[in-house]
Coordinates of C-alpha atoms in Angstrom, one line a residue:
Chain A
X1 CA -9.8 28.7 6.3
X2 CA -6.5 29.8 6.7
X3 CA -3.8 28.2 5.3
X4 CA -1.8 27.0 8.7
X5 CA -5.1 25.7 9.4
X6 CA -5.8 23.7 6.4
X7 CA -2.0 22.0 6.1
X8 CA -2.9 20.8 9.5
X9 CA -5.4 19.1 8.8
X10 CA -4.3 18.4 5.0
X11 CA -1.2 16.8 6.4
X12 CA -1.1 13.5 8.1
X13 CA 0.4 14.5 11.8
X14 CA 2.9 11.5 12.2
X15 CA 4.2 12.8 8.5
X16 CA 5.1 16.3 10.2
X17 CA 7.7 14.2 12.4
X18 CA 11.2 13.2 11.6
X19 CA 12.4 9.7 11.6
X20 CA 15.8 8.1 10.9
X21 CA 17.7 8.4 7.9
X22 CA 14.9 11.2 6.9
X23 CA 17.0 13.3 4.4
X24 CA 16.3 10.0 2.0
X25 CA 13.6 7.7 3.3
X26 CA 10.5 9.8 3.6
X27 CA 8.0 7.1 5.3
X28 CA 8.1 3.3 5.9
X29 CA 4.5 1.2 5.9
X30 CA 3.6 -2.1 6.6
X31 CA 0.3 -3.5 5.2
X32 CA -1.1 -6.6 6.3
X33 CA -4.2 -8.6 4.0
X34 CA -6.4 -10.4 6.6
X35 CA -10.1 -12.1 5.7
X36 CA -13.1 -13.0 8.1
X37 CA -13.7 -16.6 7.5
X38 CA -17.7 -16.6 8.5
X39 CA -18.2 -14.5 5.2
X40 CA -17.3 -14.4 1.4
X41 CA -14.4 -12.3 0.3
X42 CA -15.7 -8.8 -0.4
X43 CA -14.7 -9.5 -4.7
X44 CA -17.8 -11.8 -4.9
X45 CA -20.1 -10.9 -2.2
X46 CA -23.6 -10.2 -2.5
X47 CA -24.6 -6.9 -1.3
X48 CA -26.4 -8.7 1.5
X49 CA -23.5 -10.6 2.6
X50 CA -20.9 -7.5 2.5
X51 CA -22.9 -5.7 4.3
X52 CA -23.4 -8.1 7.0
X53 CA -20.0 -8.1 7.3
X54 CA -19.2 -4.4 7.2
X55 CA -21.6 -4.2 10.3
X56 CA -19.7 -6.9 11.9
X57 CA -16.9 -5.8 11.7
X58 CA -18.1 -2.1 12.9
X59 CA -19.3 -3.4 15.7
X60 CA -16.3 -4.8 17.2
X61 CA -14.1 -1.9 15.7
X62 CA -15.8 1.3 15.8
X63 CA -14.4 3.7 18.5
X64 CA -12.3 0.8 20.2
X65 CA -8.5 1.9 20.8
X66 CA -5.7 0.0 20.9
X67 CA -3.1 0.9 23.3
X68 CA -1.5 5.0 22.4
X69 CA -3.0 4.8 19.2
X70 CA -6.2 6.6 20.1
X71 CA -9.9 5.9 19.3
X72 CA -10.4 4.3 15.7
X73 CA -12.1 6.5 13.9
X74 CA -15.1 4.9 11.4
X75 CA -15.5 6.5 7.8
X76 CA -18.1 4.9 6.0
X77 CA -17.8 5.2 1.8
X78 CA -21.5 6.0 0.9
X79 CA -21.4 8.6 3.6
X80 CA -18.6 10.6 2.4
X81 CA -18.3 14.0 -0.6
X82 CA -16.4 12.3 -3.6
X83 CA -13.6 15.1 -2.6
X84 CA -12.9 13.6 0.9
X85 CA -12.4 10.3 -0.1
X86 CA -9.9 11.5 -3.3
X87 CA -8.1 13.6 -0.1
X88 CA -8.0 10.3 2.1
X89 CA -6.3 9.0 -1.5
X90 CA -4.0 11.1 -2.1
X91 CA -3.2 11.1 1.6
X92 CA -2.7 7.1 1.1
X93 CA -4.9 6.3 4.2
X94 CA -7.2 4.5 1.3
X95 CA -7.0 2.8 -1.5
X96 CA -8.8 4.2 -5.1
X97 CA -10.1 0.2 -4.9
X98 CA -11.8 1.3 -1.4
X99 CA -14.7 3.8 -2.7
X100 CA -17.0 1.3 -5.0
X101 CA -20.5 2.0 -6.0
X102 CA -22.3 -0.1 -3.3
X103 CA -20.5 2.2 -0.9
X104 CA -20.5 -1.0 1.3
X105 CA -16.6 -0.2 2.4
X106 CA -15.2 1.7 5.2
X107 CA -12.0 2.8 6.6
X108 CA -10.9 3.4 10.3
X109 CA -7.9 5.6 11.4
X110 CA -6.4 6.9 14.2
X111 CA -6.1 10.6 15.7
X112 CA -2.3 10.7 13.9
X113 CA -3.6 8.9 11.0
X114 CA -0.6 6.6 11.5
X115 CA -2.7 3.6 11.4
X116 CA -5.9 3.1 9.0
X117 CA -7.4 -0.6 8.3
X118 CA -9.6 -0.7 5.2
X119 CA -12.6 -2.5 5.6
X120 CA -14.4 -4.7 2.6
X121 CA -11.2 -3.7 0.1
X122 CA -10.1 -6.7 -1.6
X123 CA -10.2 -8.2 1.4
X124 CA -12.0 -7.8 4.7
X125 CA -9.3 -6.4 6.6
X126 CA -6.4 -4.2 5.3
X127 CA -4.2 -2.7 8.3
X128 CA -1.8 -0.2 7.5
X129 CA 0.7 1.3 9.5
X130 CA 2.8 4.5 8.2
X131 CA 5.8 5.8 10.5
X132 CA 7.9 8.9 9.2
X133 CA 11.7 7.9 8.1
X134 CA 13.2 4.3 8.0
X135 CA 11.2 2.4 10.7
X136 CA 10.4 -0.7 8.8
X137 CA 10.9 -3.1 12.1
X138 CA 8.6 -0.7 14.3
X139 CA 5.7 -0.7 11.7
X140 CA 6.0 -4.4 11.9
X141 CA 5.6 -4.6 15.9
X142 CA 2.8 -2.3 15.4
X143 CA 1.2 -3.8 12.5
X144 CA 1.4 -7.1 14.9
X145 CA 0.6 -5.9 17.7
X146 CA -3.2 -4.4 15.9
X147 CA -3.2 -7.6 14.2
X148 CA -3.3 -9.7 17.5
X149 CA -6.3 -7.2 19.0
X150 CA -8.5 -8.0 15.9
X151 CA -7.4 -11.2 16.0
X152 CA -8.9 -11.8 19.5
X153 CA -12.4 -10.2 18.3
X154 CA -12.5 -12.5 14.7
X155 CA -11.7 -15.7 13.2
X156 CA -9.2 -15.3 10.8
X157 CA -9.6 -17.2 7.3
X158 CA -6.3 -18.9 8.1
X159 CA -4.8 -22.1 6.9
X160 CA -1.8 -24.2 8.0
X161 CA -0.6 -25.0 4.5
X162 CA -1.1 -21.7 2.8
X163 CA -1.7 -19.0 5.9
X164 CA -3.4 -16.0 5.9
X165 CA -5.9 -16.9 2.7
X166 CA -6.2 -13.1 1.0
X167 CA -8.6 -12.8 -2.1
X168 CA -5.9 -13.0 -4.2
X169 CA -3.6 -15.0 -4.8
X170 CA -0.2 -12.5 -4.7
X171 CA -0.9 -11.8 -1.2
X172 CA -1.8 -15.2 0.1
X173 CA 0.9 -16.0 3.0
X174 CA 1.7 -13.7 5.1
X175 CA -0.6 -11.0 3.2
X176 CA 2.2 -8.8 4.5
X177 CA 3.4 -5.8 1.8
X178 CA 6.1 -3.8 3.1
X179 CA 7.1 -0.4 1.7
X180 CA 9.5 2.4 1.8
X181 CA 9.1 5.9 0.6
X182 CA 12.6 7.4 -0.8
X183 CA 13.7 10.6 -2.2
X184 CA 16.7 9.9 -4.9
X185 CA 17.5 12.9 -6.5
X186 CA 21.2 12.6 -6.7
X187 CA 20.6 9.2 -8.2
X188 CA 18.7 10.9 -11.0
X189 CA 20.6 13.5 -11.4
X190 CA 23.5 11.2 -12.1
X191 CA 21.5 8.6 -13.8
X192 CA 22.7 5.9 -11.7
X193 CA 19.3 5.2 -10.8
X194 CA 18.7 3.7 -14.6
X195 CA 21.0 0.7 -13.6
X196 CA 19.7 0.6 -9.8
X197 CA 16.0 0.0 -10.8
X198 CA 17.1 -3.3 -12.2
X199 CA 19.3 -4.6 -10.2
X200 CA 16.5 -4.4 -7.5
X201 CA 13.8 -6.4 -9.1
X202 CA 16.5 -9.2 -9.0
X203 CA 15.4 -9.4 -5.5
X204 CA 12.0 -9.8 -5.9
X205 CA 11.5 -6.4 -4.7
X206 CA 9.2 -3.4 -7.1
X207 CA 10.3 -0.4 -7.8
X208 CA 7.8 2.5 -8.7
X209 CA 7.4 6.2 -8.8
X210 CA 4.6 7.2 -6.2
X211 CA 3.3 10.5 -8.2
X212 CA 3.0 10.4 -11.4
X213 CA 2.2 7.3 -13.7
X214 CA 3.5 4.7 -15.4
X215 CA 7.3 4.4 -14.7
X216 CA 7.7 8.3 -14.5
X217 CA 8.2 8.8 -10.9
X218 CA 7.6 12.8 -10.0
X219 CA 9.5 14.5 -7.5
X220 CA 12.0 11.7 -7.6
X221 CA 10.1 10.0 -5.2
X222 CA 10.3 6.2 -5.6
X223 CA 8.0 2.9 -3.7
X224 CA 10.4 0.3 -2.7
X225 CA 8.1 -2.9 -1.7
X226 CA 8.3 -6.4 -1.8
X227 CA 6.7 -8.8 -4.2
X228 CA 6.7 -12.3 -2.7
X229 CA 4.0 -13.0 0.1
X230 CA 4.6 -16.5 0.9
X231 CA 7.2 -18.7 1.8
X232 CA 9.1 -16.1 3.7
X233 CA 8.2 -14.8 7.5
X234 CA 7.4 -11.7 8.0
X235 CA 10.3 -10.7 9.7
X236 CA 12.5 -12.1 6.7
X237 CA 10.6 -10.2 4.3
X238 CA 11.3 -6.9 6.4
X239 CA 14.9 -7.8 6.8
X240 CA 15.2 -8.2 3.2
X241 CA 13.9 -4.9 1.4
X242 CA 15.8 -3.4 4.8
X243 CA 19.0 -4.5 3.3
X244 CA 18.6 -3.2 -0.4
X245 CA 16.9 0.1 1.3
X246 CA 20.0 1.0 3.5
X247 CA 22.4 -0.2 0.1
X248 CA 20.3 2.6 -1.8
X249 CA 20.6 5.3 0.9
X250 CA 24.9 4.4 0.7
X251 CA 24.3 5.0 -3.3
X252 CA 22.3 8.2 -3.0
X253 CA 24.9 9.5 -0.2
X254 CA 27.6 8.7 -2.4
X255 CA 26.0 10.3 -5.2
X256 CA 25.1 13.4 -2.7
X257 CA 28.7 13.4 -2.2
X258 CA 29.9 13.3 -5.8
X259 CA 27.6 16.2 -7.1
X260 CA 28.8 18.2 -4.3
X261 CA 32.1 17.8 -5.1
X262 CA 32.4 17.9 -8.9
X263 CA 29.5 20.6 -9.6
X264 CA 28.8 22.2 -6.9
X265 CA 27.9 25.3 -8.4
X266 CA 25.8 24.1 -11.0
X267 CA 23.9 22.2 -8.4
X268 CA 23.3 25.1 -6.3
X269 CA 22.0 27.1 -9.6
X270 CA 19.6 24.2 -10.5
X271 CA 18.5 24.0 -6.6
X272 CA 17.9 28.2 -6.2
X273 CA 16.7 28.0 -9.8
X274 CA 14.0 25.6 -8.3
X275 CA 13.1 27.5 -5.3
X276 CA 12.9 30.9 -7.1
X277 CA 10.4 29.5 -9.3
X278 CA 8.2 28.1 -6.5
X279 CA 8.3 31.3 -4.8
X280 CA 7.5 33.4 -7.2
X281 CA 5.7 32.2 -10.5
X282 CA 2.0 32.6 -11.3
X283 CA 1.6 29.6 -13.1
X284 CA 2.8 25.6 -12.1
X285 CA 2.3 22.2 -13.8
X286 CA 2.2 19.4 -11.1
X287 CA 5.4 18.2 -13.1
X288 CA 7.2 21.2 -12.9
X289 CA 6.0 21.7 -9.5
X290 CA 7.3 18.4 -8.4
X291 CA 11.2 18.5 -10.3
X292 CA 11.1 22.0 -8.1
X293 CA 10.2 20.4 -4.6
X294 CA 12.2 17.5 -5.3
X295 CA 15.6 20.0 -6.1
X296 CA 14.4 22.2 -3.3
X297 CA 14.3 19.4 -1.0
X298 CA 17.8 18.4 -2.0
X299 CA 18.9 22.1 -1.2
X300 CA 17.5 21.8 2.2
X301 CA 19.0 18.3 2.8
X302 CA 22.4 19.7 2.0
X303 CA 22.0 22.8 4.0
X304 CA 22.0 24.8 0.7
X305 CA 18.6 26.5 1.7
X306 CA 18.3 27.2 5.2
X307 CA 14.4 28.5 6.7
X308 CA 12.2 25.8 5.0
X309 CA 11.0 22.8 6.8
X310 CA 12.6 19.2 5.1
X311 CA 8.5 18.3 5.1
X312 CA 7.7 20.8 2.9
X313 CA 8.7 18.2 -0.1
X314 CA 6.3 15.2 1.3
X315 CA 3.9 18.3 2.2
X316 CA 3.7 20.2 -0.7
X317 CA 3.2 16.6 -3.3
X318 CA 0.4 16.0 -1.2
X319 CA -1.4 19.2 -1.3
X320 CA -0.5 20.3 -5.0
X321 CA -2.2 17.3 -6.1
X322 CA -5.8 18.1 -8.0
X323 CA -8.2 16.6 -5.0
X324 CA -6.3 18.3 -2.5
X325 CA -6.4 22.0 -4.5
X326 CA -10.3 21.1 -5.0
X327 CA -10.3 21.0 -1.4
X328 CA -8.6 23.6 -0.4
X329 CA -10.4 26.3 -2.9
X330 CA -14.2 24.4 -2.2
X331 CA -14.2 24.6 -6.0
X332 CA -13.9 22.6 -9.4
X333 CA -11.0 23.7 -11.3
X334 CA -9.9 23.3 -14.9
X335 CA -6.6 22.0 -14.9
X336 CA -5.7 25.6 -15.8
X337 CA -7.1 26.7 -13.1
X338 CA -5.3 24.4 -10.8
X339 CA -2.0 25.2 -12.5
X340 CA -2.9 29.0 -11.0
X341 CA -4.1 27.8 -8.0
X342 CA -1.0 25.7 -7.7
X343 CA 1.7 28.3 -7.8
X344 CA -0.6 30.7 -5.6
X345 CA -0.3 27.5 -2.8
X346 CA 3.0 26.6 -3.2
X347 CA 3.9 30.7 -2.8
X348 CA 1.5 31.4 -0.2
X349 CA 3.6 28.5 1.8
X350 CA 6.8 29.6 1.6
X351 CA 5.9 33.0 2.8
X352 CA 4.3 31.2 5.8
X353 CA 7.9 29.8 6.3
X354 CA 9.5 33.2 5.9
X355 CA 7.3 35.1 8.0
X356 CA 7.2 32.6 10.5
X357 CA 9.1 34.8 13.3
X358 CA 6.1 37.7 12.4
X359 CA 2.7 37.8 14.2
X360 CA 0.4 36.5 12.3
X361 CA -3.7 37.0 12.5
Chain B
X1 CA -14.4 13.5 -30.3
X2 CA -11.9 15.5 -28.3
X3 CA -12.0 15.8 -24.8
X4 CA -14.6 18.2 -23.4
X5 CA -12.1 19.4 -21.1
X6 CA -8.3 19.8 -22.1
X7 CA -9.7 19.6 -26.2
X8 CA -6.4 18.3 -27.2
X9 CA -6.8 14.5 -26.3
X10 CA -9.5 12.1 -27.8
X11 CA -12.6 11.5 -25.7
X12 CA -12.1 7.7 -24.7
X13 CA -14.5 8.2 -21.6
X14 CA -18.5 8.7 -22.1
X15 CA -20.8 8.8 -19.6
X16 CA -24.3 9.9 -18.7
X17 CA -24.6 11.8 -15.2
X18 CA -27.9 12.0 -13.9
X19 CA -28.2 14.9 -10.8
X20 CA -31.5 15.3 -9.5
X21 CA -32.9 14.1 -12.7
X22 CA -30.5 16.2 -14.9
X23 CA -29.6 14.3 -17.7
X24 CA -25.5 15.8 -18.7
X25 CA -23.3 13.8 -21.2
X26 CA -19.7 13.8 -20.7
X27 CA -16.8 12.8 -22.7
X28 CA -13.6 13.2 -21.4
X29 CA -10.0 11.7 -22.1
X30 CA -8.1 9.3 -19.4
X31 CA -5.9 11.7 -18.5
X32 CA -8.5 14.5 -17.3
X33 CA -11.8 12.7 -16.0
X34 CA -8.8 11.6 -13.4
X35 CA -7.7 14.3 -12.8
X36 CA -11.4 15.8 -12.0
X37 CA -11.6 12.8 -9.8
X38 CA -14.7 11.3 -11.8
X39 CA -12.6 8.1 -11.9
X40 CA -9.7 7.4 -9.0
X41 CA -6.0 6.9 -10.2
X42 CA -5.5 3.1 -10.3
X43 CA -8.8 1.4 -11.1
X44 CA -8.6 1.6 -14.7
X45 CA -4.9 1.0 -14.9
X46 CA -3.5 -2.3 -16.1
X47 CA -2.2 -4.2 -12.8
X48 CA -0.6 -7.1 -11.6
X49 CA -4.1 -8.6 -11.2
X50 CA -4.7 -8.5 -14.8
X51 CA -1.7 -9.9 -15.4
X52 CA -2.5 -12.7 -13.0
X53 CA -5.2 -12.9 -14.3
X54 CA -3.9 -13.5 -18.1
X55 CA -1.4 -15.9 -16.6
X56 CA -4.2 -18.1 -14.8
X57 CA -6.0 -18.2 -18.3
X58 CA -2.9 -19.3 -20.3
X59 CA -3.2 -22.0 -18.7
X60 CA -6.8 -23.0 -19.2
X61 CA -6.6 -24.2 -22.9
X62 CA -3.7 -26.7 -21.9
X63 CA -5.6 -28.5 -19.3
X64 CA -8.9 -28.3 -21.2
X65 CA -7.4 -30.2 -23.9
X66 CA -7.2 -33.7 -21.4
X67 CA -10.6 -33.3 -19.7
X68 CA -13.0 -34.2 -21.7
X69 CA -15.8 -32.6 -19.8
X70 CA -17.2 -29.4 -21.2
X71 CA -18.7 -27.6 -17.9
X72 CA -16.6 -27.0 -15.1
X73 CA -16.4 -29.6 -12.3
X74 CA -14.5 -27.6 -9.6
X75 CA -16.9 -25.5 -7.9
X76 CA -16.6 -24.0 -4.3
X77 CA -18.9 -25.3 -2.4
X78 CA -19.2 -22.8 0.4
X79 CA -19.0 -19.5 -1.6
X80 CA -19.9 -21.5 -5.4
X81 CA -17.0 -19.7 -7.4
X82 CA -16.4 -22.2 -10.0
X83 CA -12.4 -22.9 -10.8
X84 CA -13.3 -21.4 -14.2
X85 CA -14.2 -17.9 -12.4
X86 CA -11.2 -17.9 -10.3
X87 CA -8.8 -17.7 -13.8
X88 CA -11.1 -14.9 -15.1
X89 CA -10.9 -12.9 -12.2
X90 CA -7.7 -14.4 -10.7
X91 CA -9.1 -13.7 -7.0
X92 CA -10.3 -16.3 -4.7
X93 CA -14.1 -15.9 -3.4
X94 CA -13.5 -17.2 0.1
X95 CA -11.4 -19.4 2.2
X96 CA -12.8 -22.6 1.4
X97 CA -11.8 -22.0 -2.4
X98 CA -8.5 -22.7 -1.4
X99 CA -9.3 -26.1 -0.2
X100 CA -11.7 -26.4 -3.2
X101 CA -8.9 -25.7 -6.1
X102 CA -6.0 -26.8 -3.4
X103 CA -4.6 -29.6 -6.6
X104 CA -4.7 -26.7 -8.8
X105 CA -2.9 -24.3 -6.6
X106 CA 1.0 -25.0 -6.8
X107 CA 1.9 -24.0 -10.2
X108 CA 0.5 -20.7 -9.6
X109 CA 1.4 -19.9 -6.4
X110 CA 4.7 -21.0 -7.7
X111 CA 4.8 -18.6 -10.6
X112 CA 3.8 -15.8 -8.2
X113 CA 6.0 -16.4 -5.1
X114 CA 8.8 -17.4 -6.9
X115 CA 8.5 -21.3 -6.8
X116 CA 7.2 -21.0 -2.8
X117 CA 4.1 -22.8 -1.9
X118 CA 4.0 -22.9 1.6
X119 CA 3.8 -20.6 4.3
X120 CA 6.4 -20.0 7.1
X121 CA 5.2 -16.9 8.4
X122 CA 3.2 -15.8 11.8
X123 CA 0.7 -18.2 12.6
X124 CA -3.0 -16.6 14.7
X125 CA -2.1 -16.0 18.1
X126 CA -5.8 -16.9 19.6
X127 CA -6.4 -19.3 17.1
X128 CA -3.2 -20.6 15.9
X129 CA -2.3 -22.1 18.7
X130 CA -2.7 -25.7 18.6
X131 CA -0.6 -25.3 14.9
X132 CA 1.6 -23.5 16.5
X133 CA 2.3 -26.8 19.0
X134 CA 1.2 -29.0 15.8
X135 CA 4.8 -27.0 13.8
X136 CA 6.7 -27.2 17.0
X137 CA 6.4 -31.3 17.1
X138 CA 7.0 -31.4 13.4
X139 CA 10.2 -29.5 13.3
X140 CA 11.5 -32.0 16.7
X141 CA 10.5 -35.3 14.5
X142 CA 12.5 -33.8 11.7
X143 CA 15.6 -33.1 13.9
X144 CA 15.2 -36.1 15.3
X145 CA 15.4 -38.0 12.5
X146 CA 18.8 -35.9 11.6
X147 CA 19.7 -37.0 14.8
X148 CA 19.3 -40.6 14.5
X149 CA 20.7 -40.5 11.0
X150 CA 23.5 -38.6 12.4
X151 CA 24.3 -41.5 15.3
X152 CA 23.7 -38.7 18.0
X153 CA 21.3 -40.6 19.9
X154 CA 22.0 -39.1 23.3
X155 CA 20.9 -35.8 21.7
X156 CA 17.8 -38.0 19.6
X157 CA 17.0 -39.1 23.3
X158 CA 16.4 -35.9 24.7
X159 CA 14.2 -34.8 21.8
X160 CA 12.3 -37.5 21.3
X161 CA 11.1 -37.3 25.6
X162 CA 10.7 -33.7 24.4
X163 CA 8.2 -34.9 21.6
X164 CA 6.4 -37.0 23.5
X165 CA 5.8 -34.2 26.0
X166 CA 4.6 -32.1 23.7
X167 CA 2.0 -34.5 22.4
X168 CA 1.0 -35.2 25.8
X169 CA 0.2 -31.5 26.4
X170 CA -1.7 -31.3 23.3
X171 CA -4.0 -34.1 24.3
X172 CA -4.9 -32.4 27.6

């Protein structure tokens, strides 16, 4: 398989598009919890019952389409190479909570893989919808919009008091969790981020690093999502982690700004630092591999580096990551394997960039 | 026991695999068994849930201490999670629990949502619909009676015609 080939598929097609405000917000999402209220919540049911209601729901589901979105695709767990679900992971079409042992979960997603709804996750139902850039309102109307079509087809668990009943508690409401993707490199750089991260929470919003664990965040690539699920609308909720996303993208311009103009030349020696050594070493860790992407990226958002696509940061996280190397060599690697294997990717892709212009077989 | 695989950590995962009646034993730190995917990124860390969970418990040993009955009394009766099973696992079994623990609810949801307990949010299109007018009436009655307390009763007029309208259509 050739490399063009496998990035195609590797990558997500509605990440290969720009959306607004892309130099900082990488993707937007909109989740929604819903539950079938014929059956028990997938956390207690017997094998029996999930299963009934994993072929209920397929039933009504499988190969429909709603509007442009295409035909739903159905992936069924116990059906699937323990690699292709870790690559559906690290793509964040699924959840790690999705693949059990019963194997009595599935997932459906569209042609773009903009849209995937878990099936027998926590809950029943988990739609997602992912849109490149800050597009948090148009994942809503989407995320609506599928929510009404299922809606027609099932009974909702629903109550007046407490709304859309989820399995637990912290989604119960609106069952709505609405995310933003950002890149804050400048804010790190300049450490302003330290005091940011705080300030934040105030607002009953989470702030964590997407690769990475614990409060590291690789890449510089932070989640922004809300915390509360009830007691708000859903449009309120949007309109609230909107406001505190488009304060952040002020900072991190500022920021931008002030590196550019205080040390600019040490900022262009960190950024083609970065990029000559993801050209040309032998040997990567996924840490260093990620403070490289994330400088590089910066470069090209600041028209330092000119010739590399601004997806190749979003791009290269997902692919560098062990699943997707697995993948991509068919074989079990040692993790000093990967760090080989790693470098050899992230080269092999740059050169695609370069020789773009040349023929290629 | 060091990890079979980066032999610098301490083994803190063991398991037996069994392929096609191969018996292999494995020990392998956190860090690398996910790494080789044999467990996914999240399901072992420490989460919000557990905390939940933790929270829902704390506040087990308070109540206990005025019931006097040993067993627990609150027990779904659609799905049979008992209310004692809810604050281990801090997840609800269906959607008659909520009904089931409803009394219980409050504090909780008002630790998590930051003291809300209600919903506001979309209601069901298909199925929503006679809340939907239900929500509608309510929130005329309560501007009426701002209305009326306000002396505007022109204005209270109009809205309480509108009211009754409303009802009408719902009986129909």
């Amino acid at each position: 398989m050739s490399l063009q080939h496998f990035i195609n598929h590797a990558v997500s097609p509605w990440m290969q598009a720009d959306g607004p405000d892309a130099d900082i917000v990488l993707s937007s999402r909109i989740r929604l919890a819903r539950n079938l209220s014929e059956f028990a919540f997938p956390v207690i049911a017997s094998k029996e019952q999930a299963q009934k209601a994993l072929y209920f729901i397929k039933e009504k589901l499988e190969d429909e389409s709603y509007h442009s979105l295409g035909t739903f695709e159905w992936l069924q767990m116990n059906e699937l190479q323990s690699i292709e679900k870790r690559v559906l992971v690290e793509k964040h079409l699924i959840s790690p909570n999705l693949d059990k042992e019963s194997g009595d979960s599935a997932v459906l997603i569209n042609e773009s893989e903009s849209v995937s709804i878990m099936v027998n996750e926590e809950d029943h139902l988990r739609i997602q919808c992912l849109f490149p850039g800050f597009q948090l309102n148009e994942a809503l109307t989407l995320a609506n919009g599928i929510d009404d079509w299922i809606e027609s087809k099932f009974d909702y668990a629903f109550d007046e008091k407490r709304g859309y009943l989820t399995s637990c508690p912290t989604n119960v409401g609106t069952g709505l969790r609405a995310s933003v993707m950002v890149h804050l490199p400048a804010l790190m750089i300049t450490q302003r981020m330290n005091r940011i991260a705080p300030a934040i929470n105030q607002f009953g919003l989470v702030v964590r690093g997407i690769y990475g664990e614990g409060s590291e965040a690789l890449g510089n690539v932070f989640q922004i999502s809300n915390q509360i699920t009830l007691g708000k609308s859903e449009e309120d909720i949007v309109e609230d982690l909107r406001g505190v996303v488009m304060q952040l993208i002020q900072q991190e311009k500022v920021a931008r700004r002030d590196l550019l103009k205080m040390s600019k030349i040490q900022l262009e020696d960190r950024i083609y630092r970065s990029y000559g050594v993801l050209a040309h070493s032998r040997i990567i860790h996924s840490k260093e591999a990620a403070k490289c992407l994330s400088d590089v990226r910066l470069g090209i958002d600041l028209g330092i580096i000119s010739g590399l696509p601004r997806t190749i940061l979003n791009e290269l996280m997902v692919l560098t990551q062990p699943g997707f190397l697995q993948h991509y060599f068919k074989e079990s690697l040692t993790p000093d394997e990967r760090d080989v294997r790693r470098a050899t990717l992230i080269r092999e892709r740059i050169q695609l960039e370069q020789n773009q212009d040349e023929p290629r077989d | 026991m060091e990890c079979q695989e980066c032999h610098i950590r301490p083994a803190t995962l063991h398991f037996t695999k069994i392929i096609n009646g191969h018996k292999t034993e494995v020990h392998l730190c956190e860090e690398c068994a996910r790494e080789k995917g044999e467990i996914m990124a999240g399901s072992n860390a420490f989460s919000i849930h557990n905390l939940l969970s933790g929270l829902l418990n704390f506040e087990q040993p308070m109540e206990a201490n005025g019931g006097s009955h040993e067993h627990d009394p609150l027990q779904c009766p659609k799905c049979g999670l008992t209310y004692n099973e809810f604050t281990r696992i801090g997840k609800f079994g269906c959607d008659e629990c909520y009904k089931t623990f409803d009394e219980k609810l409050n504090p909780i949801l008002r630790k998590v949502h930051s003291g809300n307990t209600a919903h506001i949010g979309k209601i069901p299109r298909r199925m929503g619909k006679d809340i939907s007018a239900r929500r509608k009436i309510l929130d005329l009655k309560d501007r009426l009676q701002e209305l009326v307390e306000k002396e505007e009763f022109e204005e209270a007029a109009k809205t309480r015609d509108l009211i009754r309208e409303l009802e009408r259509g719902g009986d129909q």
